[in-house]
Amino acid sequence: MSENVNIAEIFGEDVFNDTVMRERLPKKYYKELRRTIDEGKELAPDLADVVAHAMKEWAIERGATHYTHWFQPLTGITAEKHDSFISPVRKDGTVILEFSGKELIKSEPDASSFPSGGIRSTFEARGYTAWDCTSPAFVRHDAAGAILCIPTAFCSYTGESLDMKTPLLRSMEALNTQTLRLIRLFGNTTSKSVKPSVGAEQEYFLVDRERFLQRKDLIYTGHTLFGAMPPKGQELDDQYFGVIRERVAAFMKVLNEELWKLGIPAKTQHNEVAPGQHELAPIYSDCNVAVDANQLTMEVMKKVAERQGMTCLLHEKPFAGVNGSGKHDNWSIVTDDGINLLEPGDTPHDNVQFLLVLTCILKAVDEHADLLRESAASVGNDYRLGANEAPPAVVSAFVGEQLQDVLSQLISTGMATSSKQGEKMETGVRTLPDFMKDATDRNRTSPFAFTGNKFEFRMVGSSESIAPPNIILNTIVAEAFAEASDVLEKAENFDIEVHNLIKKYATEHQRIVFNGNGYSDEWIEEAERRGLPNLKSSVDAYECLTSEKSIKLFEKFGIFTKEELESRQEIKYEGYAKEVNIEARTMIDMASKSLIPSCLKYSKVLAETVKELRDAGADDTAAKEILYEVTDLTIEAKNALQKLIDDDAEAVSKGDVRESAEFCRDVVKADMAALRAPIDRLEMIVDKDYWPMPSYGDLLFEV
Ligand code: ADP
Ligand code: MG
């Protein structure tokens, strides 16, 4: 048994948090820094020097030798370049360790090697990372030693954002401004700022590392591109919340400890639906902190797994035939003095501010459903959305029975006079305590579900950054609040006007609300009748980034310029085509060099068996039938392989990134499926000793 830990003692020990700052900074500077962080003031150079010095001393005590500006370029993962604290060696051969305010607040990585979608050309390579002092610096320990990591935003020389954090911070600022306008109208004069709170539930798979290394598809693409279903999948529903295997439990223990030290409040852990699948959820925090924490969580998961002889798969669909992984983005809006604007109270029908907030959000989601869908678009997530295990590609909102009833009253009579209440739970067992049911049941199939005092956006893929969905949520809701405030600030009779607005929004955006089964075919038909967009592939979704409506929205709130949107769109088309291309080439490699040759070897053995049986005068029927079957399927695979080779070459040769992406979506992906089908059937026939890689069964059940 490994030793026990005291969470309170280790929590945040590697974070330059408020307590450390208070201890280590002269009072005057501490106060100034606090103001900078809390009120978003600019960081003065002398303050930066003092903070940098304190940070360096603290980091060195924690063993740090290097620092890095830790940022999130448009690759979807984090980037870092390490610099040691060493400054020029002195004449006497000794060194001093330095870290200046300038080095803390700004760094200059070469921007030309990161995706920029045409914004940067290689000859104008300057890019800057700038400290986001609202997300704490931390020391990370791994094989590289200890490194002081400073969360930063990444921009080009000309000020365009080249990362996820810059637009995220801009969107938080927009939401702050517009929400303050709205709550002032309701008489709130005390709240000073508003931030979105976010908690991201993270799903993942663990597989044995030795077996992982025997599969090229896992190595190159993070998921399996071939693989027949084992005799047992997830049909018994015996995995979800099941007893956690020792090996996995040991992983979770170390993972939790590492996260706690980094100040990430890991809270919940359990087995997920598929064999080999698990989940971790932290306690929610400020939006940008939660985004950083989620990136860090994914990194730590991978490292801890590796140290324990396993590999953590964060891909959206590691295995066909069992559930894939997602990330639920829980989102609410909270003031600095702790008021959650999504808290309905016990009687939502007379909570006018809540009803306006709710209907504004419904309006925002209805008007920009395409953008929300796009924010969860990726090659990996295309394997999952709409496959009856994750929400469909159609965005709708679940509000639950109680709020639906209030909205219906508003729409039909213009007045809401009551709220359905939770009833007493009858278990039928005397010894169980009585308790009150929630007024509303849950819905597991909705992409955007109201869950008590937050919305839960469930489309996001497990490997993706949660920055994009939060940028969209913050911005579209800021727009809805701005429009409501425009009307209400001019209203002669506020009460009447607010009431009219709520009714108007509820009525006009009814179509986005759906409380039924989001996995059913009927809903997809119904959604089409309602005129809701159904953007099945990521390639379909990328288009909306540069629609007139989107450009207007993003420019109005200073989140993205038209050029930034165009560049991001280009990066996405290109990224899609590249990723599908890698998958196709991996399949080609595996089929040509390993799978088909193995089938041929086995055919040879079968042919020899047939001959031997015949020579011995024995019945060769069975051997012959298997031989024919293997031969037919191998021919089918060989033909499919050739088609994939040809079409993939065509996809690559297209000059336009969008055309290339569309060709991948329509042709290459179909070819990949056509190659996979005969190979998966062969896997079920060919002697296991001849199959060149671990099976699904080996990977999923023998962790
Ligand atoms: P549920 O059971 O509805 O999924 P949980 O309480 O398990 O809710 O929380 C799921 C995630 O949502 C956790 O990460 C949690 O911290 C986060 N969460 C809870 N309340 C809020 C809130 N008000 N705003 C944002 N996230 C929240
Ligand atoms: Mg949840």
XYZ file of C-alpha atoms and ligand atoms in Angstrom:
731
model
C 0.000 0.000 0.000
C 1.267 3.473 -0.776
C 1.277 6.031 1.967
C -1.653 8.240 2.840
C -1.633 11.940 2.134
C -3.158 14.929 3.788
C -4.884 16.893 1.020
C -4.879 20.151 2.941
C -1.121 19.923 3.416
C -0.178 19.321 -0.187
C -2.891 21.328 -1.921
C -1.379 24.117 -3.974
C 2.165 23.515 -2.716
C 3.552 24.061 -6.219
C 1.478 27.151 -6.960
C 2.494 30.781 -6.613
C -0.899 31.496 -5.118
C -2.353 34.248 -2.988
C -0.912 32.867 0.239
C 2.611 32.725 -1.212
C 2.286 36.205 -2.673
C 1.087 37.608 0.620
C 3.966 35.964 2.463
C 6.685 36.903 0.046
C 5.814 40.290 -1.383
C 6.257 43.556 0.486
C 2.775 44.608 1.610
C 2.556 47.567 -0.732
C 3.424 45.424 -3.759
C 1.150 42.612 -2.668
C -1.768 45.029 -2.552
C -0.861 46.472 -5.928
C -0.618 43.042 -7.508
C -3.931 42.017 -5.977
C -5.532 45.097 -7.536
C -3.959 44.270 -10.876
C -5.352 40.754 -10.727
C -8.795 41.561 -9.336
C -9.518 44.683 -11.316
C -7.614 43.871 -14.485
C -5.260 46.856 -14.110
C -2.047 47.092 -16.081
C 1.075 45.665 -14.459
C 3.628 48.395 -13.650
C 7.286 47.590 -14.516
C 8.627 48.063 -10.972
C 5.903 45.787 -9.622
C 6.782 43.191 -12.266
C 10.423 43.222 -11.088
C 9.451 42.699 -7.473
C 7.034 39.887 -8.339
C 9.569 38.227 -10.646
C 12.194 38.246 -7.923
C 9.847 36.726 -5.355
C 8.627 34.182 -7.851
C 12.160 33.151 -8.761
C 13.228 32.734 -5.122
C 10.144 30.687 -4.385
C 10.549 28.530 -7.497
C 14.219 27.833 -6.764
C 13.291 26.725 -3.258
C 10.901 24.291 -4.909
C 13.779 22.962 -6.979
C 13.197 24.894 -10.188
C 16.115 25.361 -12.568
C 14.179 26.807 -15.506
C 11.189 28.970 -16.252
C 8.888 28.877 -19.218
C 6.101 30.930 -20.690
C 3.409 28.299 -20.924
C 0.965 29.069 -23.727
C -1.763 27.586 -25.876
C -1.182 28.034 -29.599
C -3.768 26.930 -32.138
C -2.459 23.372 -32.142
C -4.921 22.640 -29.319
C -2.133 21.629 -26.949
C 0.232 23.694 -24.839
C 3.642 24.963 -25.868
C 6.705 25.818 -23.852
C 10.346 26.727 -24.263
C 12.546 26.367 -21.203
C 15.111 28.952 -20.113
C 17.292 28.351 -17.121
C 17.686 31.058 -14.487
C 21.393 31.222 -15.252
C 22.650 34.606 -16.385
C 26.074 35.288 -17.944
C 28.809 33.458 -16.071
C 30.964 35.758 -13.909
C 34.697 36.151 -14.282
C 35.315 33.969 -11.227
C 33.453 31.117 -12.929
C 30.356 31.239 -10.710
C 26.845 32.028 -11.895
C 24.053 34.146 -10.608
C 20.442 33.217 -11.074
C 18.258 35.914 -12.512
C 14.698 36.443 -13.537
C 13.565 39.960 -14.313
C 10.157 41.593 -14.471
C 10.585 41.841 -18.195
C 11.169 38.120 -18.462
C 8.090 37.493 -16.345
C 5.674 39.580 -18.331
C 6.920 39.098 -21.860
C 8.776 36.598 -23.978
C 9.332 36.278 -27.672
C 8.978 32.843 -29.206
C 9.321 32.549 -32.970
C 5.725 32.788 -34.161
C 6.316 31.461 -37.638
C 6.377 27.795 -36.680
C 2.961 27.837 -35.065
C -0.296 27.661 -37.032
C -1.373 31.160 -37.966
C -3.570 30.587 -40.995
C -1.845 33.098 -43.182
C -1.596 35.860 -40.560
C 2.127 35.287 -40.188
C 4.607 34.655 -42.910
C 7.968 33.158 -42.016
C 9.857 36.350 -42.687
C 7.837 38.254 -40.116
C 8.314 35.871 -37.298
C 7.890 37.959 -34.202
C 5.353 36.756 -31.675
C 4.943 37.607 -28.028
C 3.746 35.741 -24.997
C 2.395 37.893 -22.185
C 1.707 36.865 -18.586
C -1.951 36.258 -17.661
C -1.607 37.210 -14.026
C -5.165 36.058 -13.300
C -4.023 32.452 -13.724
C -1.384 31.526 -11.139
C 2.176 30.489 -12.006
C 3.216 27.014 -10.876
C 6.228 24.752 -10.612
C 5.927 21.525 -12.530
C 8.033 18.509 -11.597
C 8.835 15.861 -14.148
C 11.781 14.137 -15.801
C 13.034 17.560 -16.929
C 13.366 18.549 -13.292
C 11.325 21.397 -11.866
C 10.167 24.204 -14.123
C 8.461 27.441 -13.223
C 5.507 27.718 -15.632
C 3.962 31.099 -16.297
C 0.555 30.997 -18.000
C 0.673 33.379 -20.929
C -1.259 34.654 -23.927
C 0.337 34.533 -27.383
C 0.011 37.309 -29.984
C 1.690 38.320 -33.204
C 3.878 41.409 -33.656
C 0.892 43.162 -35.167
C -1.400 42.233 -32.284
C -3.429 39.393 -33.789
C -4.119 36.587 -31.369
C -2.344 33.348 -32.226
C -3.691 31.340 -29.333
C -6.694 30.261 -27.287
C -6.131 32.417 -24.216
C -6.241 35.867 -25.795
C -9.752 35.557 -27.252
C -10.866 33.753 -24.090
C -9.781 36.674 -21.919
C -11.393 39.089 -24.367
C -14.666 37.123 -24.198
C -14.598 37.111 -20.399
C -14.151 40.859 -20.472
C -17.121 41.257 -22.833
C -19.305 39.107 -20.627
C -18.197 41.056 -17.570
C -19.121 44.408 -19.118
C -22.486 43.316 -20.468
C -23.522 41.377 -17.363
C -22.720 44.348 -15.137
C -24.963 46.500 -17.334
C -27.778 44.026 -16.927
C -27.538 43.511 -13.184
C -27.271 47.260 -12.552
C -30.698 47.555 -14.200
C -32.008 45.136 -11.607
C -30.671 47.327 -8.842
C -27.394 45.544 -8.091
C -24.936 48.302 -7.199
C -22.483 46.242 -5.171
C -21.003 43.591 -7.452
C -17.789 44.862 -9.021
C -17.078 42.198 -11.593
C -18.553 39.105 -13.125
C -16.818 35.966 -14.321
C -17.943 32.729 -15.869
C -17.346 29.737 -13.598
C -16.318 26.577 -15.372
C -15.867 22.965 -14.344
C -14.788 20.460 -16.972
C -15.455 16.772 -16.486
C -12.721 14.829 -18.275
C -13.140 11.324 -19.681
C -10.198 9.108 -20.645
C -9.078 5.551 -21.339
C -6.111 3.725 -19.867
C -4.336 0.952 -21.759
C -1.225 -1.036 -21.048
C 1.812 0.757 -22.460
C 3.484 -2.361 -23.876
C 0.355 -3.177 -25.837
C -0.088 0.440 -26.879
C 3.388 0.367 -28.401
C 2.445 -2.624 -30.507
C -0.209 -0.641 -32.359
C 0.864 1.919 -34.920
C -2.643 3.402 -35.059
C -2.540 4.235 -31.361
C 0.967 5.606 -31.639
C 0.325 7.864 -34.627
C -3.315 8.853 -34.221
C -4.234 8.170 -30.599
C -7.011 5.823 -31.569
C -7.539 2.455 -33.212
C -8.193 2.425 -36.948
C -8.743 -1.339 -37.076
C -10.126 -3.727 -34.508
C -12.868 -6.290 -34.198
C -15.166 -6.191 -31.201
C -14.217 -8.589 -28.411
C -16.872 -11.063 -27.216
C -17.766 -8.610 -24.467
C -18.221 -4.864 -24.869
C -20.221 -2.581 -22.595
C -23.583 -4.340 -23.039
C -23.836 -5.495 -19.430
C -23.596 -1.921 -18.135
C -21.276 -3.300 -15.491
C -18.456 -0.833 -15.888
C -20.085 2.556 -15.146
C -19.406 3.393 -11.478
C -18.036 -0.146 -11.117
C -15.320 -1.098 -8.653
C -12.065 0.468 -9.826
C -9.243 -1.983 -10.662
C -6.174 -1.778 -8.457
C -3.903 -0.694 -11.268
C -6.261 2.106 -12.240
C -6.860 3.089 -8.623
C -3.105 3.448 -8.146
C -3.030 5.730 -11.178
C -5.886 7.836 -9.823
C -4.194 8.210 -6.461
C -0.997 9.613 -7.940
C -2.918 11.717 -10.461
C -4.983 13.323 -7.703
C -1.918 14.100 -5.634
C -0.098 15.664 -8.554
C -3.137 17.770 -9.413
C -3.709 18.868 -5.833
C -0.106 20.007 -5.566
C -0.725 22.079 -8.670
C -3.763 23.622 -7.010
C -6.234 21.797 -9.237
C -9.177 20.731 -7.082
C -9.659 17.182 -8.416
C -12.889 16.044 -6.847
C -14.690 13.121 -8.455
C -13.370 9.931 -10.026
C -15.184 6.915 -11.366
C -15.311 4.247 -14.041
C -17.125 5.361 -17.168
C -19.435 3.395 -19.451
C -16.873 1.621 -21.655
C -14.405 -0.954 -20.373
C -11.076 0.761 -19.708
C -12.758 4.187 -19.534
C -12.720 6.549 -16.557
C -13.585 10.111 -15.569
C -12.180 12.870 -13.432
C -14.021 16.049 -12.471
C -12.546 19.017 -10.624
C -14.380 21.632 -8.616
C -15.219 24.572 -10.845
C -13.181 27.770 -10.943
C -12.867 31.004 -12.927
C -13.151 30.307 -16.631
C -9.546 31.002 -17.687
C -8.133 29.203 -14.657
C -10.348 26.213 -15.458
C -9.145 26.192 -19.061
C -5.497 26.183 -17.947
C -6.235 23.571 -15.309
C -7.857 21.302 -17.863
C -4.867 21.536 -20.198
C -2.604 20.759 -17.286
C -4.811 17.882 -16.146
C -4.523 16.258 -19.557
C -0.737 16.632 -19.485
C -0.456 15.213 -15.985
C -2.751 12.289 -16.890
C -0.465 11.319 -19.749
C 2.703 11.593 -17.695
C 1.418 9.708 -14.665
C 0.065 6.925 -16.870
C 3.387 6.579 -18.616
C 5.267 6.361 -15.341
C 2.981 3.527 -14.323
C 3.396 1.483 -17.467
C 0.151 2.623 -19.032
C -0.926 5.069 -21.705
C -3.746 7.509 -21.201
C -5.843 7.857 -24.347
C -7.581 11.211 -24.537
C -8.884 10.660 -28.066
C -12.629 11.055 -28.606
C -13.045 7.575 -30.047
C -10.211 5.215 -29.117
C -12.318 2.122 -29.876
C -15.186 1.627 -32.299
C -18.128 -0.222 -30.810
C -17.866 1.138 -27.276
C -18.428 4.674 -26.023
C -15.940 7.388 -26.829
C -14.804 10.172 -24.509
C -15.993 13.708 -24.091
C -15.691 16.600 -21.791
C -18.686 18.233 -20.127
C -18.165 21.952 -19.902
C -20.170 23.182 -16.916
C -20.707 26.904 -17.148
C -22.358 29.572 -15.014
C -22.005 33.301 -14.442
C -20.945 34.459 -10.996
C -20.316 37.912 -9.514
C -17.262 38.746 -7.402
C -19.546 38.775 -4.362
C -20.774 35.270 -5.049
C -24.099 35.697 -6.812
C -24.693 32.974 -9.423
C -26.957 34.472 -12.084
C -28.054 30.995 -13.106
C -29.484 30.190 -9.693
C -33.265 30.004 -10.147
C -34.160 29.895 -6.441
C -37.133 27.922 -5.187
C -39.660 29.920 -7.151
C -38.169 30.646 -10.549
C -41.484 32.024 -11.875
C -41.111 35.170 -9.799
C -37.334 35.476 -10.179
C -37.483 37.998 -13.003
C -33.746 38.498 -13.335
C -33.194 34.750 -13.609
C -35.904 34.427 -16.247
C -34.332 37.184 -18.302
C -30.880 35.592 -17.976
C -32.301 32.200 -18.938
C -34.211 33.456 -21.963
C -31.226 35.526 -23.083
C -29.098 32.379 -22.992
C -31.723 30.451 -24.984
C -31.796 33.260 -27.516
C -27.994 33.282 -27.742
C -27.810 29.520 -28.214
C -30.569 29.554 -30.834
C -29.049 32.397 -32.807
C -25.528 30.972 -32.712
C -26.125 27.233 -32.542
C -23.745 26.858 -35.481
C -20.870 28.517 -33.609
C -21.439 26.427 -30.531
C -21.415 23.287 -32.666
C -18.267 24.495 -34.380
C -16.531 25.014 -31.053
C -16.679 21.254 -30.506
C -15.667 20.301 -34.033
C -12.643 18.064 -34.578
C -11.711 14.986 -36.574
C -11.817 12.889 -33.427
C -15.182 14.213 -32.273
C -16.742 13.431 -35.662
C -16.467 9.747 -34.712
C -18.571 10.374 -31.669
C -21.177 13.134 -32.032
C -24.472 11.699 -33.182
C -23.411 8.096 -32.663
C -25.956 7.488 -29.852
C -23.358 7.817 -27.137
C -22.871 11.552 -27.239
C -25.214 14.371 -28.196
C -26.193 14.656 -31.846
C -24.584 17.341 -33.992
C -27.809 19.359 -33.565
C -27.598 21.902 -30.778
C -30.634 22.156 -28.509
C -31.155 23.176 -24.899
C -32.698 21.163 -22.096
C -34.360 23.228 -19.374
C -36.244 20.532 -17.476
C -39.818 20.136 -16.375
C -39.968 22.969 -13.880
C -38.533 25.677 -16.121
C -40.357 24.343 -19.164
C -43.584 24.786 -17.248
C -42.675 28.368 -16.328
C -41.709 29.147 -19.931
C -44.955 27.625 -21.212
C -47.000 29.761 -18.822
C -45.135 32.824 -20.055
C -45.615 31.976 -23.699
C -49.315 31.084 -23.496
C -50.646 33.617 -20.991
C -47.830 36.118 -20.761
C -47.691 35.471 -17.024
C -45.951 32.852 -14.926
C -47.710 32.386 -11.628
C -46.316 29.156 -10.217
C -43.312 26.819 -10.189
C -43.624 23.068 -9.927
C -41.928 21.863 -6.772
C -39.988 18.722 -6.011
C -42.000 16.114 -4.197
C -41.207 13.772 -1.386
C -39.316 10.724 -2.591
C -41.139 7.479 -1.848
C -38.709 4.575 -1.722
C -41.183 2.155 -0.188
C -38.649 1.203 2.455
C -39.319 2.398 6.003
C -35.712 2.419 7.134
C -34.570 4.719 4.335
C -34.738 8.409 5.144
C -37.333 10.532 3.318
C -35.890 13.156 1.055
C -37.107 15.703 -1.410
C -36.702 15.009 -5.097
C -35.325 17.715 -7.350
C -38.029 19.558 -9.246
C -36.506 18.292 -12.469
C -35.052 14.987 -13.603
C -31.797 14.860 -15.523
C -31.414 14.456 -19.231
C -28.285 12.683 -20.396
C -28.806 13.186 -24.110
C -28.989 16.964 -24.446
C -26.000 18.860 -25.817
C -26.748 21.898 -23.658
C -28.514 21.008 -20.452
C -29.577 23.168 -17.539
C -28.469 21.273 -14.426
C -29.756 23.225 -11.452
C -27.609 26.352 -11.408
C -25.391 25.963 -14.490
C -25.529 24.875 -18.070
C -23.611 21.834 -19.118
C -22.303 21.846 -22.682
C -21.703 18.214 -23.547
C -20.519 18.245 -27.119
C -16.866 18.968 -26.403
C -14.360 16.265 -27.324
C -12.137 14.751 -24.645
C -8.825 15.799 -26.185
C -9.816 19.345 -27.079
C -9.171 22.543 -25.205
C -12.279 23.887 -23.507
C -11.252 27.423 -24.488
C -13.204 27.536 -27.785
C -16.599 26.499 -26.356
C -16.171 28.988 -23.517
C -15.166 31.772 -25.893
C -18.407 31.131 -27.773
C -20.605 30.869 -24.679
C -19.180 34.040 -23.150
C -19.486 36.007 -26.360
C -22.953 34.967 -27.488
C -24.369 35.521 -24.020
C -22.624 38.899 -23.812
C -24.377 39.824 -27.049
C -27.786 38.735 -25.755
C -27.256 40.681 -22.503
C -26.146 43.731 -24.484
C -29.260 43.633 -26.631
C -31.520 43.238 -23.615
C -29.745 46.085 -21.822
C -30.075 48.317 -24.895
C -33.838 47.934 -24.654
C -34.130 48.070 -20.888
C -31.887 51.089 -20.363
C -34.331 53.069 -22.475
C -37.494 51.605 -21.000
C -40.056 53.967 -19.524
C -41.604 51.233 -17.464
C -38.878 48.738 -16.571
C -41.202 46.091 -15.125
C -43.414 45.973 -18.184
C -40.518 46.079 -20.594
C -38.596 43.298 -18.877
C -41.690 41.181 -18.783
C -42.282 41.769 -22.490
C -38.689 40.902 -23.312
C -38.765 37.621 -21.410
C -41.997 36.659 -23.161
C -40.617 37.699 -26.540
C -37.377 35.746 -26.161
C -39.129 32.677 -24.775
C -41.590 32.698 -27.660
C -39.187 33.447 -30.463
C -36.600 30.908 -29.365
C -38.859 28.068 -28.285
C -37.478 25.933 -31.068
C -34.083 25.558 -29.400
C -35.628 23.977 -26.306
C -35.929 20.203 -26.426
C -36.473 18.107 -23.342
C -36.823 14.675 -24.958
C -34.400 11.981 -26.092
C -31.636 13.650 -28.089
C -30.317 10.284 -29.306
C -33.522 9.359 -31.177
C -33.977 9.535 -34.947
C -37.316 11.275 -34.414
C -35.542 14.199 -32.804
C -33.248 14.648 -35.801
C -36.328 14.802 -38.045
C -38.117 17.126 -35.654
C -35.041 19.378 -35.463
C -35.041 19.653 -39.213
C -38.700 20.691 -39.181
C -37.794 23.326 -36.583
C -35.094 24.603 -38.881
C -32.210 23.874 -36.497
C -28.840 23.363 -38.167
C -27.483 19.809 -38.310
C -23.781 20.173 -39.104
C -22.782 16.533 -39.222
C -19.116 16.860 -40.052
C -16.566 19.289 -38.659
C -15.910 20.432 -42.191
C -19.563 21.528 -42.437
C -19.242 23.337 -39.127
C -16.140 25.402 -39.940
C -18.048 27.434 -42.513
C -19.959 29.470 -39.918
C -16.779 31.023 -38.524
C -16.730 33.585 -41.297
C -20.459 34.137 -41.829
C -21.566 37.747 -41.779
C -23.444 37.083 -38.550
C -20.350 35.677 -36.827
C -18.015 38.416 -37.994
C -20.472 41.027 -36.750
C -20.739 39.327 -33.386
C -17.010 38.895 -32.808
C -16.021 42.317 -34.080
C -18.693 44.020 -31.980
C -17.119 42.658 -28.801
C -13.514 42.773 -29.972
C -13.013 39.022 -29.675
C -11.784 38.301 -33.206
C -11.271 40.474 -36.236
C -12.436 39.267 -39.619
C -8.814 38.402 -40.441
C -8.400 36.383 -37.273
C -11.572 34.458 -38.077
C -10.465 33.766 -41.612
C -7.088 32.583 -40.401
C -8.614 30.337 -37.764
C -10.951 28.852 -40.329
C -8.075 28.145 -42.670
C -6.136 26.464 -39.861
C -9.137 24.254 -39.198
C -9.683 23.135 -42.793
C -6.003 22.453 -43.106
C -5.811 20.681 -39.767
C -8.762 18.493 -40.662
C -7.232 17.406 -43.954
C -3.852 16.799 -42.340
C -5.297 14.733 -39.555
C -7.406 12.568 -41.852
C -4.345 12.243 -44.031
C -2.277 10.931 -41.126
C -5.019 8.444 -40.300
C -5.177 7.298 -43.916
C -1.409 6.902 -44.146
C -1.347 4.997 -40.878
C -3.957 2.587 -42.218
C -2.015 2.226 -45.457
C 1.159 1.510 -43.516
C -0.472 -1.053 -41.241
C -2.395 -2.793 -44.000
C 0.503 -2.946 -46.456
C 3.303 -3.850 -44.130
C 1.667 -5.857 -41.455
C -1.980 -6.848 -41.720
C -2.208 -8.077 -45.317
C 1.176 -9.864 -45.140
C -0.049 -11.627 -41.985
C -3.192 -12.747 -43.788
C -1.059 -14.061 -46.629
C 1.152 -15.979 -44.231
C -1.897 -17.514 -42.695
C -3.273 -18.353 -46.152
C -0.078 -20.190 -46.883
C -0.436 -22.217 -43.714
C -4.033 -22.996 -44.651
C -3.027 -24.046 -48.163
C -0.400 -26.358 -46.718
C -2.950 -27.757 -44.315
C -5.359 -28.441 -47.167
C -2.633 -30.248 -49.048
C -1.551 -32.281 -46.037
C -5.114 -33.277 -45.242
C -5.726 -34.260 -48.848
C -2.490 -36.273 -48.954
C -3.499 -38.037 -45.786
C -6.869 -38.835 -47.332
C -8.621 -36.742 -44.658
C -11.505 -34.312 -45.117
C -10.105 -30.928 -46.159
C -13.462 -29.110 -46.452
C -13.121 -26.920 -43.356
C -9.567 -25.862 -44.125
C -10.515 -25.100 -47.713
C -13.515 -23.015 -46.739
C -11.447 -20.971 -44.326
C -8.774 -20.542 -46.976
C -11.338 -19.246 -49.504
C -12.815 -16.909 -46.964
C -9.435 -15.504 -45.981
C -8.448 -15.165 -49.643
C -11.653 -13.351 -50.630
C -11.400 -10.914 -47.744
C -7.714 -10.315 -48.391
C -8.486 -9.476 -52.022
C -11.216 -7.106 -50.826
C -8.753 -5.489 -48.425
C -6.081 -5.237 -51.105
C -8.478 -3.452 -53.478
C -9.710 -1.114 -50.765
C -6.116 -0.362 -49.855
C -5.283 0.620 -53.414
C -8.294 2.919 -53.597
C -7.304 4.576 -50.317
C -3.747 5.089 -51.571
C -4.993 6.739 -54.769
C -7.606 8.940 -53.129
C -5.328 10.036 -50.329
C -2.785 11.164 -52.893
C -5.528 13.148 -54.610
C -6.584 14.762 -51.319
C -3.031 15.881 -50.669
C -2.586 17.273 -54.173
C -5.493 19.711 -53.913
C -4.359 23.292 -53.775
C -7.179 24.622 -51.633
C -7.386 23.627 -47.962
C -11.151 23.609 -47.908
C -11.406 21.476 -51.018
C -8.907 19.094 -49.564
C -10.883 18.853 -46.307
C -14.126 18.234 -48.195
C -12.510 15.527 -50.270
C -11.228 13.871 -47.092
C -14.692 14.026 -45.549
C -16.485 12.618 -48.605
C -14.003 10.233 -50.157
C -11.000 9.392 -47.982
C -13.044 8.637 -44.885
C -15.305 6.303 -46.855
C -12.227 4.539 -48.239
C -10.883 4.121 -44.727
C -14.130 2.470 -43.649
C -14.035 0.224 -46.728
C -10.538 -0.959 -45.824
C -11.327 -1.462 -42.194
C -14.372 -3.704 -42.813
C -12.627 -6.721 -44.435
C -9.654 -6.445 -42.069
C -11.854 -6.507 -38.992
C -13.586 -9.608 -40.377
C -10.209 -11.192 -41.066
C -9.208 -10.560 -37.473
C -12.075 -12.835 -36.429
C -10.929 -15.660 -38.741
C -7.158 -15.543 -38.707
C -5.357 -17.621 -36.070
C -4.455 -15.273 -33.179
C -0.836 -16.367 -33.394
C -0.711 -14.817 -36.852
C -2.461 -11.547 -35.982
C 0.262 -8.922 -35.714
C -1.113 -6.730 -32.958
C -3.066 -6.762 -29.692
C -6.837 -7.034 -30.062
C -9.529 -4.838 -28.544
C -9.987 -7.527 -25.909
C -6.292 -7.372 -24.990
C -6.392 -3.586 -24.761
C -9.723 -3.055 -23.028
C -9.941 -5.890 -20.553
C -6.362 -6.572 -19.621
C -5.251 -3.154 -18.483
P -23.612 17.056 -12.218
O -23.816 15.896 -11.320
O -24.785 17.884 -12.531
O -22.793 16.730 -13.420
P -21.581 17.919 -10.419
O -21.874 18.582 -9.130
O -21.075 16.537 -10.410
O -22.802 18.083 -11.337
O -20.569 18.822 -11.201
C -20.063 18.530 -12.412
C -19.049 19.609 -12.703
O -19.720 20.864 -12.729
C -17.957 19.730 -11.657
O -16.754 20.014 -12.313
C -18.448 20.899 -10.838
O -17.407 21.564 -10.183
C -19.058 21.782 -11.900
N -19.996 22.770 -11.360
C -20.822 22.645 -10.307
N -21.482 23.804 -10.094
C -21.059 24.679 -11.039
C -21.348 26.035 -11.346
N -22.211 26.746 -10.660
N -20.714 26.589 -12.405
C -19.835 25.891 -13.125
N -19.520 24.633 -12.861
C -20.118 24.022 -11.847
Mg -22.247 16.264 -15.303
